[in-house]
PDB file of C-alpha atoms in Angstrom:
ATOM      1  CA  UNK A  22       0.778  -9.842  -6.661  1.00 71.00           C
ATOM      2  CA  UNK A  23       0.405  -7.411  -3.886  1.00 83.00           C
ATOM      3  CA  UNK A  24       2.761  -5.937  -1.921  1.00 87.00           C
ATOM      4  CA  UNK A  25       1.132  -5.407   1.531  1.00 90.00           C
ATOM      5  CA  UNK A  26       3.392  -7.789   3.841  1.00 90.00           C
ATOM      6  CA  UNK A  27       6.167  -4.600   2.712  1.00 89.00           C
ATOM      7  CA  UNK A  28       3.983  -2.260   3.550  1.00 90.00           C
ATOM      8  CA  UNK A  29       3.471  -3.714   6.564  1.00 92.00           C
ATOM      9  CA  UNK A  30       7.295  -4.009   7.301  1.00 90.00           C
ATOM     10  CA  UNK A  31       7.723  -0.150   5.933  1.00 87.00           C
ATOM     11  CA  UNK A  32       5.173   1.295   8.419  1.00 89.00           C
ATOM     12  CA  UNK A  33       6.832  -1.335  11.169  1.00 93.00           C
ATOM     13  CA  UNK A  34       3.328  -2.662  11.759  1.00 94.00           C
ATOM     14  CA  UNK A  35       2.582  -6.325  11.978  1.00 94.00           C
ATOM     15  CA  UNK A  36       0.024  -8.233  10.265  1.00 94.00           C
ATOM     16  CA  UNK A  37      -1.523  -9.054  13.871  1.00 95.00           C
ATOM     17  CA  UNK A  38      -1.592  -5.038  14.560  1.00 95.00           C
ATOM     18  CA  UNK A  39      -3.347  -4.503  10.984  1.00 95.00           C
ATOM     19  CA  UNK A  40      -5.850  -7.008  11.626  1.00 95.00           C
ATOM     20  CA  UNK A  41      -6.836  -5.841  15.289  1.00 95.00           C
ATOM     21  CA  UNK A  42      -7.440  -2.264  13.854  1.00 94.00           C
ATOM     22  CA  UNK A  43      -9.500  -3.514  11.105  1.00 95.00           C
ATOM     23  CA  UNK A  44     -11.867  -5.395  13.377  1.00 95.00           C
ATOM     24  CA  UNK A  45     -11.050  -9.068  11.750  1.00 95.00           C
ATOM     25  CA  UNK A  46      -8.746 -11.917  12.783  1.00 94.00           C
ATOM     26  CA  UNK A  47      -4.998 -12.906  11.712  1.00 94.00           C
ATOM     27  CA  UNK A  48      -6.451 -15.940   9.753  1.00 94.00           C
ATOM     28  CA  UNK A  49      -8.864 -13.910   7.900  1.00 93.00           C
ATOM     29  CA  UNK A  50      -6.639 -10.682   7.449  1.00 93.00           C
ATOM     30  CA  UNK A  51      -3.630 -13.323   6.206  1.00 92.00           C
ATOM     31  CA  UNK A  52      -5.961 -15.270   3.735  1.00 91.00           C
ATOM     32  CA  UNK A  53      -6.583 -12.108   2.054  1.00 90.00           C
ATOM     33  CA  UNK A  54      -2.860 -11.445   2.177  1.00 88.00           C
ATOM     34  CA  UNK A  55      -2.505 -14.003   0.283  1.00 87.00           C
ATOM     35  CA  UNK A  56      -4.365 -13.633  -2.673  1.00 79.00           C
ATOM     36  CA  UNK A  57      -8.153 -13.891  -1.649  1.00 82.00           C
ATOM     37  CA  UNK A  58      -9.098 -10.247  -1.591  1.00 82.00           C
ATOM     38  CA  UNK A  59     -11.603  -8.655  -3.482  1.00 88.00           C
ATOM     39  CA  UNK A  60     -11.598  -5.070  -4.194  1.00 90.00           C
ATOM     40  CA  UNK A  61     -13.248  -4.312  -0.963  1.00 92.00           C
ATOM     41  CA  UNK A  62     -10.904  -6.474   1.256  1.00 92.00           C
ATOM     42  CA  UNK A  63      -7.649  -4.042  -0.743  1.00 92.00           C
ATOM     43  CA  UNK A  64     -10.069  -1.032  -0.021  1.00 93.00           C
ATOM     44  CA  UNK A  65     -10.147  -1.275   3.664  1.00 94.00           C
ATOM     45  CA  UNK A  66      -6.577  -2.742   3.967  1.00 94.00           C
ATOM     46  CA  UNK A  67      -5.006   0.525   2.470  1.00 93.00           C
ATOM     47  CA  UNK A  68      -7.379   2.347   4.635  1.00 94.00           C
ATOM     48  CA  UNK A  69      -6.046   0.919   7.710  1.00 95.00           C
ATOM     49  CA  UNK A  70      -2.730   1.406   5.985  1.00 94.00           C
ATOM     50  CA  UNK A  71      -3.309   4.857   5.560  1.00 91.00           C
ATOM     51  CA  UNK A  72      -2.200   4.706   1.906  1.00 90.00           C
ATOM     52  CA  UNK A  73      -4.107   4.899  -1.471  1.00 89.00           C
ATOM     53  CA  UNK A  74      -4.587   1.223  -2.654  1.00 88.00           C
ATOM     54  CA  UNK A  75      -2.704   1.435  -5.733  1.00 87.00           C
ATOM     55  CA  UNK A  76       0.451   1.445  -3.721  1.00 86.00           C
ATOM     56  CA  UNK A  77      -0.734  -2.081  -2.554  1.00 88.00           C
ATOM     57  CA  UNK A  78       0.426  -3.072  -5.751  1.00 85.00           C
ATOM     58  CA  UNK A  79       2.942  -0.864  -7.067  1.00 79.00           C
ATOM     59  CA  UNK A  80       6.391  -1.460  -6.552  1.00 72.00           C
ATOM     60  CA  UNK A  81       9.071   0.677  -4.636  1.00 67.00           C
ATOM     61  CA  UNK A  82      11.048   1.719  -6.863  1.00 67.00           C
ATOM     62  CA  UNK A  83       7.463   3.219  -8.802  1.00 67.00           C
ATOM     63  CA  UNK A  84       6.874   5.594  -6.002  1.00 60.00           C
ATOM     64  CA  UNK A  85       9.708   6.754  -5.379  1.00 58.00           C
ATOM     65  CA  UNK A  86      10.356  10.200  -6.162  1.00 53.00           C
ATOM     66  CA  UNK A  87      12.619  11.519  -8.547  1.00 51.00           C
ATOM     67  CA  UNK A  88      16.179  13.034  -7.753  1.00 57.00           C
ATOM     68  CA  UNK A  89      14.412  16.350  -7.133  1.00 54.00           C
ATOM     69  CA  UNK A  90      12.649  14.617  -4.327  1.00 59.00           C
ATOM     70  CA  UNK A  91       9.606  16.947  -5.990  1.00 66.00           C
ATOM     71  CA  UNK A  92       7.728  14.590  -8.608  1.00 69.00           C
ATOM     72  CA  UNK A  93       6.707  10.664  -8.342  1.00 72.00           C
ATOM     73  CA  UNK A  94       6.110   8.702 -11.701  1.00 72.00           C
ATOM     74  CA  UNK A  95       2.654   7.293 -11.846  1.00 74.00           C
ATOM     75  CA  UNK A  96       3.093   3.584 -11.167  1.00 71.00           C
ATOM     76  CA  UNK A  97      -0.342   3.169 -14.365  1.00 71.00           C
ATOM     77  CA  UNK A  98       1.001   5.977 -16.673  1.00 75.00           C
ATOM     78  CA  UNK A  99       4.261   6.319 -15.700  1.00 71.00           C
ATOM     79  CA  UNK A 100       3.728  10.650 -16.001  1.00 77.00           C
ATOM     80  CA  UNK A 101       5.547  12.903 -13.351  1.00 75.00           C
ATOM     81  CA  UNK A 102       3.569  13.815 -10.847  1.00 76.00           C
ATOM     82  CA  UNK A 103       4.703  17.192  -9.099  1.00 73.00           C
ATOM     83  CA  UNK A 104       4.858  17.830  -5.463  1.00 72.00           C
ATOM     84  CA  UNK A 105       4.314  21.150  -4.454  1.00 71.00           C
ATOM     85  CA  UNK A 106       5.600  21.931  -0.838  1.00 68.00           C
ATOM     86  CA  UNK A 107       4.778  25.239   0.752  1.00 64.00           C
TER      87      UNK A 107
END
């Protein structure tokens, strides 16, 4: 299951929006929504997303970062992953 209509709502884009800036129509964009995508339908979907396309898939509550607001948990591995901020 993929989680792109909430990544939709999180970057308060629409599904019509998405699908104008990847060149293809509502129908098309919403079929693949919906569980016909291949791996280079999720490809250029999180590219027009601007996100990597594992968070397509991983849940909120796997990204979010930890109570140092410094580290994320892999949503595969489930290792810290450290944020350094200069």
């Amino acid at each position: 299951m993929n989680r792109i209509k909430e990544v939709l709502k999180e970057q308060g884009m629409t599904i019509n929006e998405l699908a104008d800036k990847m060149g293809i129509s509502r129908v098309t964009l919403s079929t693949q929504i919906n569980g016909t995508a291949n791996i280079v339908s999720y490809e250029k979907i999180a590219t027009a997303l601007n996100v990597p396309m594992w968070q397509l898939f991983a849940s909120p509550e796997e990204v979010q970062p930890k109570t140092d607001s410094l580290t994320l948990s892999c949503p595969h591995c489930g290792k810290n992953i450290n944020i350094k901020v200069d």
